[in-house]
Every structure is written in C-alpha cells, then in structure tokens.
CSV table of C-alpha atoms in Angstrom, one decimal:
chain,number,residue,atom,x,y,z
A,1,UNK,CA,30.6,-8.9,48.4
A,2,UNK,CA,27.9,-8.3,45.8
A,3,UNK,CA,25.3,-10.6,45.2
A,4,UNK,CA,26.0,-13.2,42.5
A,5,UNK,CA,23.5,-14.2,40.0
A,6,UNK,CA,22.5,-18.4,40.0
A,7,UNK,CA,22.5,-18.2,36.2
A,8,UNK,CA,23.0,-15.7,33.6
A,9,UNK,CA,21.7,-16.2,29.8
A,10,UNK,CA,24.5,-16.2,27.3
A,11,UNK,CA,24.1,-13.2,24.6
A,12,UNK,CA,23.7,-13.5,21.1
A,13,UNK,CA,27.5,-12.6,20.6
A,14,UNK,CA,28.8,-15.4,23.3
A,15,UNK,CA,26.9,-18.1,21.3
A,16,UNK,CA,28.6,-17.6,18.1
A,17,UNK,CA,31.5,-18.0,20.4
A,18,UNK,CA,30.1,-20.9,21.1
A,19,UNK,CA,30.2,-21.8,17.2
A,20,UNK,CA,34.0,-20.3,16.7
A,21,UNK,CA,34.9,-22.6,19.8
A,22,UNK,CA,33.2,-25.6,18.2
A,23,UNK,CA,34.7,-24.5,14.3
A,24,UNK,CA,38.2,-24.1,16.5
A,25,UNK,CA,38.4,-28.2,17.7
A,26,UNK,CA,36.8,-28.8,14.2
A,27,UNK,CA,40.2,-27.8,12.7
A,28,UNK,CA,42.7,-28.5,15.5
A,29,UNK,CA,43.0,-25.1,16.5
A,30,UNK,CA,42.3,-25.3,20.1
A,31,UNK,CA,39.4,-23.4,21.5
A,32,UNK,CA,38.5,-19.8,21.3
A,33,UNK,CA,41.1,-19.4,23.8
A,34,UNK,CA,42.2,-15.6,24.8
A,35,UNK,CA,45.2,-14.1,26.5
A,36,UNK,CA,46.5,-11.3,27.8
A,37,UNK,CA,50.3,-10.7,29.5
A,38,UNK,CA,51.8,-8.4,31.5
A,39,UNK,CA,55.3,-8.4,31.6
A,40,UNK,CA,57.1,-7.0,35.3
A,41,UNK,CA,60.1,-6.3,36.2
A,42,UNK,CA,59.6,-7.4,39.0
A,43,UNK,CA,59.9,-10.7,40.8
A,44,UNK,CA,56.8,-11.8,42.4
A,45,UNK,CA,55.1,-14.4,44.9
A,46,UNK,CA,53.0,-17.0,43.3
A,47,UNK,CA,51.2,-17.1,46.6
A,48,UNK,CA,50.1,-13.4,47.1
A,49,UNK,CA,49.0,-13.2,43.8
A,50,UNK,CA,46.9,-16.2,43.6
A,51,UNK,CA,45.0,-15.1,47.2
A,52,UNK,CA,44.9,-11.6,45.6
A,53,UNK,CA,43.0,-13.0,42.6
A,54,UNK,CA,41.0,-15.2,44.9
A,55,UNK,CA,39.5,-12.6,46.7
A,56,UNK,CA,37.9,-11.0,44.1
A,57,UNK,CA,34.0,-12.3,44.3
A,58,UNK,CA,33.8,-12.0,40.2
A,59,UNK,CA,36.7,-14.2,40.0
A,60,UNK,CA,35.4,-16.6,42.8
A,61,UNK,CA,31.8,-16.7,40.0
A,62,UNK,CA,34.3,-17.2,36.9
A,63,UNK,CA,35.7,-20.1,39.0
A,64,UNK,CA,32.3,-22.1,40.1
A,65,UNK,CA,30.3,-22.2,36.9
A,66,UNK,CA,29.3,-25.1,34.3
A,67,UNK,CA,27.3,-24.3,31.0
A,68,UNK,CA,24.4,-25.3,30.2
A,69,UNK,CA,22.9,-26.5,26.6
A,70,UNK,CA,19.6,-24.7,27.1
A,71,UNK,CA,18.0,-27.5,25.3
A,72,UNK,CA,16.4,-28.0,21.8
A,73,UNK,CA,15.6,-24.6,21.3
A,74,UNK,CA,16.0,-22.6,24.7
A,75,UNK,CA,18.9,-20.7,25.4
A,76,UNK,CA,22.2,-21.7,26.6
A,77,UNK,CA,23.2,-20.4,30.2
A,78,UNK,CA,25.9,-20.2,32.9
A,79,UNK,CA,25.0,-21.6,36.1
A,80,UNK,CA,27.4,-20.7,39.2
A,81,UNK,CA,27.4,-23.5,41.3
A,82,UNK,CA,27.9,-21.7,44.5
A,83,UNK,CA,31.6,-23.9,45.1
A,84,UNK,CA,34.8,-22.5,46.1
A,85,UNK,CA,37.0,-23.7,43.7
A,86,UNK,CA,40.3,-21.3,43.2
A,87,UNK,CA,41.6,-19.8,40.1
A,88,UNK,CA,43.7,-22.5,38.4
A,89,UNK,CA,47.5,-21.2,38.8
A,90,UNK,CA,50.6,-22.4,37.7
A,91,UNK,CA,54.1,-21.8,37.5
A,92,UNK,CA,56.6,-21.9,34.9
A,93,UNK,CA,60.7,-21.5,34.9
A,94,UNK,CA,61.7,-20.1,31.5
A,95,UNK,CA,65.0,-19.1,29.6
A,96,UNK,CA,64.2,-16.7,27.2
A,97,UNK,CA,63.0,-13.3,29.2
A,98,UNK,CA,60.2,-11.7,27.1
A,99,UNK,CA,58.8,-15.1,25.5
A,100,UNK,CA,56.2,-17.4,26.7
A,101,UNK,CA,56.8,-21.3,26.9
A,102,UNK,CA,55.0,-23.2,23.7
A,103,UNK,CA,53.1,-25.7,26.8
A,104,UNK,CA,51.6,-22.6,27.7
A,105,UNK,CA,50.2,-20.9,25.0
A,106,UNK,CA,49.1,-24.3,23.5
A,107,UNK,CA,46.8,-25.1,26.4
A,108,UNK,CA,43.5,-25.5,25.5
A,109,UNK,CA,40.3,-24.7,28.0
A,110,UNK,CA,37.9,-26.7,26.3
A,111,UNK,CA,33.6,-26.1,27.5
A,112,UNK,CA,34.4,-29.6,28.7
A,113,UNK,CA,36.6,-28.9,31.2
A,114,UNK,CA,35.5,-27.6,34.9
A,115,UNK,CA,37.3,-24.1,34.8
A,116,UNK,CA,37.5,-21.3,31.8
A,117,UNK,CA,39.8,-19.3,33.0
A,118,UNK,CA,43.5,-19.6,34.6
A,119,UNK,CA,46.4,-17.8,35.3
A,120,UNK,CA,49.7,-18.1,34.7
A,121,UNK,CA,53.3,-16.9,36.6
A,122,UNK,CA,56.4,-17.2,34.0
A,123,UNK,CA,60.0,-16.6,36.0
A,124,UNK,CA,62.8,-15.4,34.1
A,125,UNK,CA,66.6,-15.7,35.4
A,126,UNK,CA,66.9,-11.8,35.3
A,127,UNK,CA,64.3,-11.9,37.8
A,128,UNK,CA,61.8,-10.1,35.4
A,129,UNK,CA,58.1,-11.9,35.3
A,130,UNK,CA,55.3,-12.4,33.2
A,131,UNK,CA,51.5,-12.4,34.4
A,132,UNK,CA,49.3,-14.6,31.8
A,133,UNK,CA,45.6,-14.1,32.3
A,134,UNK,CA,44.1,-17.4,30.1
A,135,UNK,CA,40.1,-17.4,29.2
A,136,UNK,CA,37.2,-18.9,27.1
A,137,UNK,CA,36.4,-16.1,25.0
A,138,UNK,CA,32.9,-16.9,25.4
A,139,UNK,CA,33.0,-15.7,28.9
A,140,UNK,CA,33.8,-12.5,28.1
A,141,UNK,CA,35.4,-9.9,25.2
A,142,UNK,CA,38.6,-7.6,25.0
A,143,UNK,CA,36.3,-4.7,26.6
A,144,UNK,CA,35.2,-7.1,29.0
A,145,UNK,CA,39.0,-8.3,30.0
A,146,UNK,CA,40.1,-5.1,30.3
A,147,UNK,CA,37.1,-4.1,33.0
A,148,UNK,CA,38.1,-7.2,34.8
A,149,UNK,CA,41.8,-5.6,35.2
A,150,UNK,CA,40.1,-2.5,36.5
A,151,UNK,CA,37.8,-4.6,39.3
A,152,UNK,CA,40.8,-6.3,40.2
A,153,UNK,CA,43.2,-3.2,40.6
A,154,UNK,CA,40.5,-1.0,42.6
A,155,UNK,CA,39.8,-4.4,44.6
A,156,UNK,CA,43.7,-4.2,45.4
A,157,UNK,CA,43.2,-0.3,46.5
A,158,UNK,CA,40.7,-1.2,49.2
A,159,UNK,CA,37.5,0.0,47.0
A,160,UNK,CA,34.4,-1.3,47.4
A,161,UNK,CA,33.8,-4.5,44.8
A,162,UNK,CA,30.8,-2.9,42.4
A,163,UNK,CA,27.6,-4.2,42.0
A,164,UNK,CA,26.5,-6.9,40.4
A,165,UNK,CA,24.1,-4.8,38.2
A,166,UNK,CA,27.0,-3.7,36.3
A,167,UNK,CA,29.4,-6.8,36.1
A,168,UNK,CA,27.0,-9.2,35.1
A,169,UNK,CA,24.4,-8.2,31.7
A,170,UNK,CA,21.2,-7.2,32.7
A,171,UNK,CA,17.6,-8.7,32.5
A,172,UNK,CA,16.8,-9.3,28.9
A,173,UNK,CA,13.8,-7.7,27.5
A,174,UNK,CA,11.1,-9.7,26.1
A,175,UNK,CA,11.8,-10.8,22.7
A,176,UNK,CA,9.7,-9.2,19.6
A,177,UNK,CA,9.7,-12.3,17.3
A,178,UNK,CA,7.7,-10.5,14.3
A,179,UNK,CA,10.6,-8.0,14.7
A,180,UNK,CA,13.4,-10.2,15.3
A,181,UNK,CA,12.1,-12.0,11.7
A,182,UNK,CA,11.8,-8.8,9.5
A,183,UNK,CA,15.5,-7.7,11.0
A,184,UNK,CA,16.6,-11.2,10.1
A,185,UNK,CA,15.7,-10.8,6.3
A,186,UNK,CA,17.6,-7.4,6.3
A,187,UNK,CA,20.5,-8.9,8.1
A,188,UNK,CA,21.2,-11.4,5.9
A,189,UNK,CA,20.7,-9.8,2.6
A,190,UNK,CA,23.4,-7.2,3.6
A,191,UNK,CA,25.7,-9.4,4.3
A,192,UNK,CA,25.1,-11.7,1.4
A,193,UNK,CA,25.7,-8.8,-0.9
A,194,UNK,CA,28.8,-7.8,1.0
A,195,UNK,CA,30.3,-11.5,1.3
A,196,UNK,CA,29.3,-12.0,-2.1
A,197,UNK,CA,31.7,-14.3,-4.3
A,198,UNK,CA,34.3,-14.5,-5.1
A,199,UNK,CA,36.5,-13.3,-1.4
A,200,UNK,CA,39.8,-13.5,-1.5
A,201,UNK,CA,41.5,-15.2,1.0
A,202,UNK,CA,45.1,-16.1,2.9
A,203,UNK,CA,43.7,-19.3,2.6
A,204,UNK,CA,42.4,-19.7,-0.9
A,205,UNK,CA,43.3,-22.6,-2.2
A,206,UNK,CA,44.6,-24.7,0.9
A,207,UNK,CA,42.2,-27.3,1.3
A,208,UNK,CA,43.4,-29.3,4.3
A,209,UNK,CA,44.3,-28.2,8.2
A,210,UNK,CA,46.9,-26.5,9.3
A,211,UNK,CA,49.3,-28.8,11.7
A,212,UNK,CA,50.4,-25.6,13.4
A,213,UNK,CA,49.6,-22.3,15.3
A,214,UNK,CA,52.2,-19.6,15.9
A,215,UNK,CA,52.9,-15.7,16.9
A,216,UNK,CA,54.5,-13.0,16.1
A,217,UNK,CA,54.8,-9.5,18.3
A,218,UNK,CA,55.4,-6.6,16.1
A,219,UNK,CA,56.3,-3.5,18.6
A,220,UNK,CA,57.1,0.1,17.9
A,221,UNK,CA,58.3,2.5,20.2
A,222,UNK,CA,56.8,5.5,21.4
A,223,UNK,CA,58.2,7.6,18.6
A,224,UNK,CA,57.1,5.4,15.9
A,225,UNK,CA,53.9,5.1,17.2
A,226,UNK,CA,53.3,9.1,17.4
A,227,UNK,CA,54.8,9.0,13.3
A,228,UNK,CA,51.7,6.6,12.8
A,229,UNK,CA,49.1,8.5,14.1
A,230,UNK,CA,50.9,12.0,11.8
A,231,UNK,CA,50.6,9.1,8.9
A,232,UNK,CA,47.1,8.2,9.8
A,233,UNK,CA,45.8,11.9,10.0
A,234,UNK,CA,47.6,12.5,6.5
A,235,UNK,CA,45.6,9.4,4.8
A,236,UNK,CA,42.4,10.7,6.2
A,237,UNK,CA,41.5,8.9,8.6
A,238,UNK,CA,38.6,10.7,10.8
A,239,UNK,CA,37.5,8.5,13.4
A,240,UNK,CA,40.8,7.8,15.1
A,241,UNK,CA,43.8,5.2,13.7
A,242,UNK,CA,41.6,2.0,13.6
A,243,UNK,CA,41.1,2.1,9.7
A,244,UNK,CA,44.2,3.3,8.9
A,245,UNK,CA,45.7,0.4,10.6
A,246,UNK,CA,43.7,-1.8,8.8
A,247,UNK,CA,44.2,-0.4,5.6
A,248,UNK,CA,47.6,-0.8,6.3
A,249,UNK,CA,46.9,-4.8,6.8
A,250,UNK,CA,44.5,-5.1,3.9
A,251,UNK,CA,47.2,-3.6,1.7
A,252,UNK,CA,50.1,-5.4,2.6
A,253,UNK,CA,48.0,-8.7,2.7
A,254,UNK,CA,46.9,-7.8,-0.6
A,255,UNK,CA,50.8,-7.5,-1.8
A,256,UNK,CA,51.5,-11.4,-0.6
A,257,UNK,CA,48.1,-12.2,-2.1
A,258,UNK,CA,49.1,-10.6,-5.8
A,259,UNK,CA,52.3,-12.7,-5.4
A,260,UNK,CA,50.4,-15.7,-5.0
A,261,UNK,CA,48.0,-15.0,-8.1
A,262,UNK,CA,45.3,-14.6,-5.9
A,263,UNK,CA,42.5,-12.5,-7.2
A,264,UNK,CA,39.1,-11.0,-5.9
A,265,UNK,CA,38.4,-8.5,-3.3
A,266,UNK,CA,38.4,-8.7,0.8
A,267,UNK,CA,35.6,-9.4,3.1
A,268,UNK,CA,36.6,-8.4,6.9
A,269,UNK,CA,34.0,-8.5,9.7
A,270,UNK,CA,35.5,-5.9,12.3
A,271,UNK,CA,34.3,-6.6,16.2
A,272,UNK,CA,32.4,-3.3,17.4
A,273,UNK,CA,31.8,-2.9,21.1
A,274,UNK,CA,27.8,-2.4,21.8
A,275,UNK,CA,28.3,-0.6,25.4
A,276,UNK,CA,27.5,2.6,26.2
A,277,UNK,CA,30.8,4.7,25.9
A,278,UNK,CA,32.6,5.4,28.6
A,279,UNK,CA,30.0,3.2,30.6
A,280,UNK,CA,31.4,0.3,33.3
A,281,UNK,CA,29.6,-3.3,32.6
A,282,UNK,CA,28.9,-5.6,32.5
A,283,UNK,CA,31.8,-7.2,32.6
A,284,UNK,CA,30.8,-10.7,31.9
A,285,UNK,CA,29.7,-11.4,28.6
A,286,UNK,CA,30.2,-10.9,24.9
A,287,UNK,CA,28.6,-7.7,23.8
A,288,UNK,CA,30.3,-7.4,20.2
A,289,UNK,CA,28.8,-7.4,17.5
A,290,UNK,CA,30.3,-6.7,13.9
A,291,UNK,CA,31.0,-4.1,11.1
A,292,UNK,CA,31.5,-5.9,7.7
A,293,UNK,CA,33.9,-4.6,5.2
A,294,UNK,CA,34.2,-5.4,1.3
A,295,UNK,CA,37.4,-3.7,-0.6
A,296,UNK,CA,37.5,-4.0,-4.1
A,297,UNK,CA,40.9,-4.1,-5.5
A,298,UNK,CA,40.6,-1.0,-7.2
A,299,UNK,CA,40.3,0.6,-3.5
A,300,UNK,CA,43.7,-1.4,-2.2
A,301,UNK,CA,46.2,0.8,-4.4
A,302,UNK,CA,46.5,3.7,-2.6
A,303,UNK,CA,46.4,4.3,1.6
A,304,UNK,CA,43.8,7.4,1.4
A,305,UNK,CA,41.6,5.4,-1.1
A,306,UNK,CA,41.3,2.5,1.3
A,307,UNK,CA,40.7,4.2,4.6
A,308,UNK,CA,38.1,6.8,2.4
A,309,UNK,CA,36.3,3.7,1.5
A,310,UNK,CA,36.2,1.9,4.9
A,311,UNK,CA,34.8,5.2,6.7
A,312,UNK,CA,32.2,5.4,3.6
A,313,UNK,CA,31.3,1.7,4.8
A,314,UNK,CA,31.2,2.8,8.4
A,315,UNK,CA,29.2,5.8,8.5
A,316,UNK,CA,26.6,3.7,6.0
A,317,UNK,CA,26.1,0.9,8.5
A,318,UNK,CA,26.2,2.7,11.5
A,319,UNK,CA,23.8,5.0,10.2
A,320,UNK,CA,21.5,1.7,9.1
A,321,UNK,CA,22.2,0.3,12.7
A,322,UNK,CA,23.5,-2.3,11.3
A,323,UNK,CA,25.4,-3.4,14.7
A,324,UNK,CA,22.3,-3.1,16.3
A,325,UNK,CA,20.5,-5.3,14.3
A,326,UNK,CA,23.2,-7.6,14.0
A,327,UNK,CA,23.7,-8.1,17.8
A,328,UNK,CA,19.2,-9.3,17.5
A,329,UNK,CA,20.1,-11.4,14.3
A,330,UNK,CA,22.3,-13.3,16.8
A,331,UNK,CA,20.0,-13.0,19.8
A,332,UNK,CA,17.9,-14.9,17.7
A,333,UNK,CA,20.2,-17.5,16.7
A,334,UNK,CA,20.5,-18.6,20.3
A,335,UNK,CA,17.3,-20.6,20.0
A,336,UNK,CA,18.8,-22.8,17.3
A,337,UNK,CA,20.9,-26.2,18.2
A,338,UNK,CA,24.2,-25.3,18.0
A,339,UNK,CA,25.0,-28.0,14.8
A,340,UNK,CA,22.2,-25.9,12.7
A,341,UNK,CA,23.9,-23.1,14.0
A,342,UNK,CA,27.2,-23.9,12.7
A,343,UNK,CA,26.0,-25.2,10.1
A,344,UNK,CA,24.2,-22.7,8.8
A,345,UNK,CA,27.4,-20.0,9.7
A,346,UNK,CA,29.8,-22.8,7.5
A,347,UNK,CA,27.7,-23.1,4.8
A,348,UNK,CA,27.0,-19.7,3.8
A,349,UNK,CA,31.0,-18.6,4.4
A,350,UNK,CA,32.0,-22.4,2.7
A,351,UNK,CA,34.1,-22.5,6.3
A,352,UNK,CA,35.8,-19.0,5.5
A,353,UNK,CA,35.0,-16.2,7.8
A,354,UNK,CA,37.1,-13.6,6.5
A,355,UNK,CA,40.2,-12.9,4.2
A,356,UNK,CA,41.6,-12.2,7.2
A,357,UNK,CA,41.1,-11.7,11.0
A,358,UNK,CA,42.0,-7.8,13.1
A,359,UNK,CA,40.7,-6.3,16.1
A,360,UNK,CA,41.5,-3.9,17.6
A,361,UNK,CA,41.6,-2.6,21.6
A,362,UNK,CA,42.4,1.0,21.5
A,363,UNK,CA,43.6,2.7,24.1
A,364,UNK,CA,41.8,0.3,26.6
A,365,UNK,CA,45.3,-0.8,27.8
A,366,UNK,CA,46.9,2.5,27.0
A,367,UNK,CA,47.2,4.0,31.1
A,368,UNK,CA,47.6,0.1,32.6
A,369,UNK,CA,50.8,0.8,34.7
A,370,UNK,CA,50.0,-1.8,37.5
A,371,UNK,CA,48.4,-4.7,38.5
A,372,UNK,CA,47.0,-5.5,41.6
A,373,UNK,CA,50.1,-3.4,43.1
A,374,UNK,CA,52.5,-4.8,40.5
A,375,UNK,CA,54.7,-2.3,38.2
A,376,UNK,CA,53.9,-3.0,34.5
A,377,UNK,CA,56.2,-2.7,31.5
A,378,UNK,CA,54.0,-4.2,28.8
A,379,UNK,CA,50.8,-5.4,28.0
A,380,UNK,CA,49.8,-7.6,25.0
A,381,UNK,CA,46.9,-9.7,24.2
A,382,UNK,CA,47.5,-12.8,22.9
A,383,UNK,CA,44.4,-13.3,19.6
A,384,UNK,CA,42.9,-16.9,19.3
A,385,UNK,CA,43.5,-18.7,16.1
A,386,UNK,CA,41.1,-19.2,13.8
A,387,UNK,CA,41.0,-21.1,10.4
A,388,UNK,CA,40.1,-20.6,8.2
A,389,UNK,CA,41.9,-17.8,7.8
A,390,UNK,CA,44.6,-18.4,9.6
A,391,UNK,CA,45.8,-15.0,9.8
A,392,UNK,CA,44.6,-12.4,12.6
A,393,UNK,CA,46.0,-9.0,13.7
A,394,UNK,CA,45.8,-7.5,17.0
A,395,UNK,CA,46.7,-4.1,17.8
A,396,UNK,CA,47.3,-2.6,21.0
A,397,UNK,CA,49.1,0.9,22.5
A,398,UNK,CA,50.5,0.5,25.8
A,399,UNK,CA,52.0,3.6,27.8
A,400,UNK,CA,51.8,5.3,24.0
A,401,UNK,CA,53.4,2.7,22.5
A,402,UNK,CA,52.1,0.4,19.7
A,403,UNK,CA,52.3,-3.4,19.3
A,404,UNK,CA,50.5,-6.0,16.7
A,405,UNK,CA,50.4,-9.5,18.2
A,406,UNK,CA,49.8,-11.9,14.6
A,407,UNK,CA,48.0,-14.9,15.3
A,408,UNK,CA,49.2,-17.4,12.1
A,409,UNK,CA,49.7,-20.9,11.0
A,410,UNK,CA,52.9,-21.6,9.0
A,411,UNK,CA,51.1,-24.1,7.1
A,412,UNK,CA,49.2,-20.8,5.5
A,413,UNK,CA,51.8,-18.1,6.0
A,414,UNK,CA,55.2,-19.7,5.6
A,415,UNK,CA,57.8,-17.6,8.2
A,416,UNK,CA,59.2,-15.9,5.2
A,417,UNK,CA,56.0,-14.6,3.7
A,418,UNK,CA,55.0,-13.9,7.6
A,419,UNK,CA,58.7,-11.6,7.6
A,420,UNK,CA,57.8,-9.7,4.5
A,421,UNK,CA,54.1,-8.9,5.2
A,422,UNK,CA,55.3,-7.5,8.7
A,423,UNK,CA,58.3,-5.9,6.4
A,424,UNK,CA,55.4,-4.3,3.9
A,425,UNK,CA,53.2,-3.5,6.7
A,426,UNK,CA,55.6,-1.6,9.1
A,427,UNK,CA,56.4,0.3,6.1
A,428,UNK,CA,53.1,1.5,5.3
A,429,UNK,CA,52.3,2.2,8.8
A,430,UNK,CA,55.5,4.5,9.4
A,431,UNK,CA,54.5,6.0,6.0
A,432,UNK,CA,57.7,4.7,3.8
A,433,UNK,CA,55.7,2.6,1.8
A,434,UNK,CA,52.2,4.2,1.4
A,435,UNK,CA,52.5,3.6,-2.4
C-alpha cells in the first residue's frame, strides 16, 4: 500500500469548486455533485463489490478525510484522518431497467457531511444492474474519475497499487507573487473583453430559482456516431470532434434562443485538462482550467463558420497560454475568503457563468469494457447542475458509441423546448440540418 499523504493543498481549480459548490446550495441546486454509471448485464453482489472498493488504499484516503478552511487567507486543505471508515454503499430495487431512481440522483454530498464520495448498486427485475459512482467534484475532475476506474480495475487484476507520487498532486512550487500579479491583470482583461455585455443566455430573463433539476440521455449508435465524425471532418473541424459538437449545441441553442427574442452573442468557458498527455496523475484533484469562447451571431449561421471560429479562438489562447495562466489566476485566488471569492466571481458574471454549460470526456471512457471484473454495456456521466444557466451538455463515446447526458431545469427549458433542441441538435450532428 502506498504511503498516503496527512494533507494535500487544494488547487486553484478545486477552489472555484469550492465557489460552484457554495453558488450550487445558493440556488437549491444541490452541490457540485458528479456521477458516473455503468450499466451490467449482469447481476452482482453488493458485498463483493463493496470489499472490492474497500481495498483500494486511494479509496480508503477518499473515505477518511475532512476539509479544512485554511484560514483568513491560507489555503484550504484536505486532511486524511488516518480512520477506517468504508465507502458509503447502498442499495436500490428499481422498475424501470436503464433509469436511475429520482432519491438517488437528488442526493446531495454537501462539504458538511463526513464522506464525499459513495456508491451506489441499482437492481433491475431483468436481472441487469447499474454501478453509480457519486463524488464532490472538488475532489477530483472527469480525467481524474476516469484514472480512478483504471486504479481500481488494475487493483482487481492483482497489479501493484501505484505510488502515491502520481495519485496525489505534487509539491507546489514556491509562489512568484510579482508574477502571479502581472498574470492577474492579463487574465482578467481577456476575459472581460470576451464576457463583455451583453451574453446571451438560456436564462435571460428568468429572475428567480428554478424549483427543479432534470436529465435527459441522448444516445446514438455506433453508426451514427461514425456519420458524426464524416460530418465533423466535412465542417472542418481539425483538432478532433470537440468543436464540432459544440457548434452543434451553440447552434441549436441559438435556434430556441431566436424563438424566444433573445438577442446577443454566447460566452462558453470550455474545461481544458492541464496534464501532461497521455501522463497517469494525479488522480486526486482538479487540474482544469478553462478555454473561453465568444460567438457572435454572425458566426452561428452556418456549421463550418462556427467551428472556423472556435479553432481561431483556440489556437489564439493556447498560443497566449492562456490556460496556463488561468490555472495561476486561480492559484492565486486560493488565498482569498471564500465569500470575496464568490463574490467577486458573481459580480463580475451578475450570477451568469455561461450561456450555457458542455464538457466534454473524449474517448477517456471509449475502451471501458469492465469493472473491477464486471462486463460493461454503457458508461455515462451524470453533469452537475448549475444555474444559472441551467443547461449543460455532456458528451461521451463508449465502445464507439456516442451519448449527451443534458443536465436541465424545466423551470428554464420547458420539456418541449428540451425535445426540440435535442430534435435540432441531433439533426445537425448527423448532418440533416447543418443549415
């Protein structure tokens, strides 16, 4: 068993976590709660699973730690407390194969609480089961998830647990304030100009809370899937599908929005992994930090238009660093109370983040056929809501298959506007409504 660290700083990236968990109860959202699923055909012991999970030593840390503040202006931390508290574990009877019941996916994990992480067994009466993995997202991000699935299924081969040097972030270097100052100017003049007003949003002109939080899975099949990448190729998109599938979004959001009289362009802050590629670690930890996206609406009229403009955007900030620098802008917010923190966040966005929410996992989950031993059919993750928007796409391709889990509140997208969106976007994604 590898030795585990007594206490590990939280990044820059798992303290605006901290922010989104705090904005999250602030509009009776839950907290920044993720989840992923795998659905078995397979009928499976509660017991075997749950000592499988236990004997994992990263799990055993996720399950014996407490956060601490950091102070007035230190920095927050995890401390493991060295206890041997097991993974929380339930089990659930339910009806409907394929579905999740409502008690689960509303359950909060609130920094309260003693645990931020839990799993769940769901039992169908074909016999078919559904794993539900259940964590604070400022423990750790979709990369991070999907490394813990790895640790866990080579765990349950009989390899050697890793080293703690990779699962856990490593010593931070010594902060450059002058530096961390000057970036912080750049920062936020970028941003400023790209956020400018006005930004349309799905939830322009609703002024009060949603009473309600909902999903949707989209899925396509293998063949459809291959049809998008051909459609994704054709509207130029260089890098890989990602823009083209959010092109797809902006445009068919854009469609409702023009319905609604709605004006003014988008403003979309897209997660970007800061590992090394194709690295291992750490696992725990938030190491995202953000592209930021502005389309104009003279971009959102035609698919090649809108996913020439996002690369422009892309190449331009990744060739300013701009995720670089935005990962020390929020190293450097860590040593501000988190109320000035979110207050400062609120103010500048008036409580909107982004016209809408999307992210993106790749192929991370592409080649996951098992579990700890266990056959899997499919994977999904299962976004946290935020609002405002109230709107967030997920993609993820499983065994060459596609799906988009939407993360929504009625209150904001009404179930028919929510059926025609998915209508407009599957057409534009399959290329029969590119227009």
């Amino acid at each position: 068993m590898p030795a585990l660290p007594r206490k590990v700083i939280l990044s820059g990236s798992d303290c605006f976590h901290l922010v989104l968990d705090k904005h999250a109860h602030k509009y009776g959202t839950g907290s920044n709660v993720m989840r992923i699923v795998f659905q078995s055909q397979e009928k499976i012991a509660a017991q075997q699973l749950s000592a499988q999970l236990n004997a994992s030593p990263l799990v055993q840390w996720l399950c014996n730690i407490r956060l601490h503040s950091g102070g007035l202006f230190g920095r927050p931390y995890w401390e493991y407390t060295g206890g041997n508290q097991p993974i929380p574990f339930y089990e659930h009877q339910y009806g409907q194969a394929g579905e999740l019941p409502a008690t689960l996916l509303q359950r909060d994990l609130p920094l309260r609480q003693q645990h931020f992480i839990e799993c769940d067994l769901v039992h169908y009466p074909d016999d078919t089961t559904a794993i539900v993995i259940s964590w604070n997202h400022i423990l750790l991000d979709g990369r991070g998830i999907g490394m813990l699935i790895q640790h866990l299924n080579e765990l349950h081969e009989g390899q050697p647990a890793r080293s703690a040097d990779v699962l856990f972030p490593p010593p931070e270097k010594k902060a450059n304030w002058p530096a961390y100052i000057r970036n912080m100017y750049r920062v936020k003049s970028f941003i400023e100009k790209s956020s400018r007003a006005p930004i349309a949003s799905v939830a322009s002109g609703y002024g009060k809370e949603p009473s309600q939080f909902h999903t949707q899975l989209v899925q396509f099949s293998v063949e459809e899937t291959a049809r998008i990448q051909q459609q994704a190729t054709a509207a130029g998109a260089r890098f890989g599908p990602n823009l083209f599938y959010l092109s797809c979004c902006a445009q068919a959001v854009r469609a409702r929005l023009d319905e609604k009289n709605i004006p003014g362009p988008f403003w979309i802050p897209i997660p970007y992994d800061g590992r090394l590629r194709g690295s291992f670690g750490p696992v725990i930890t938030n190491t995202v930090a953000f592209l930021f996206y502005r389309l104009e609406r003279d971009q959102l009229h035609q698919l090649p238009t809108t996913v020439a403009a996002l690369q422009q955007q892309m190449t331009d900030q990744m060739r300013d660093k701009m995720p670089q620098r935005y990962s020390m802008l929020l190293s450097m917010m860590r040593h501000i109370p988190l109320n000035l923190y979110y207050f400062l966040v609120n103010r500048r966005g008036k409580g909107a983040f982004a016209s809408f929410l999307y992210s993106s996992t790749g192929d991370s989950f592409n080649k996951t056929d098992r579990f700890m031993g266990i056959p899997v059919e499919h994977v999904t993750i299962y976004p946290s809501p935020t609002f405002p928007p109230g709107l967030t796409f997920s993609f993820l391709k499983h065994r060459e298959a596609l799906n988009i889990n939407i993360a929504y509140s009625p209150d904001i997208v009404p179930q028919a506007d929510l059926q025609l969106l998915i209508a407009r976007l599957r057409q534009m994604l399959l290329g029969s409504g590119s227009e």
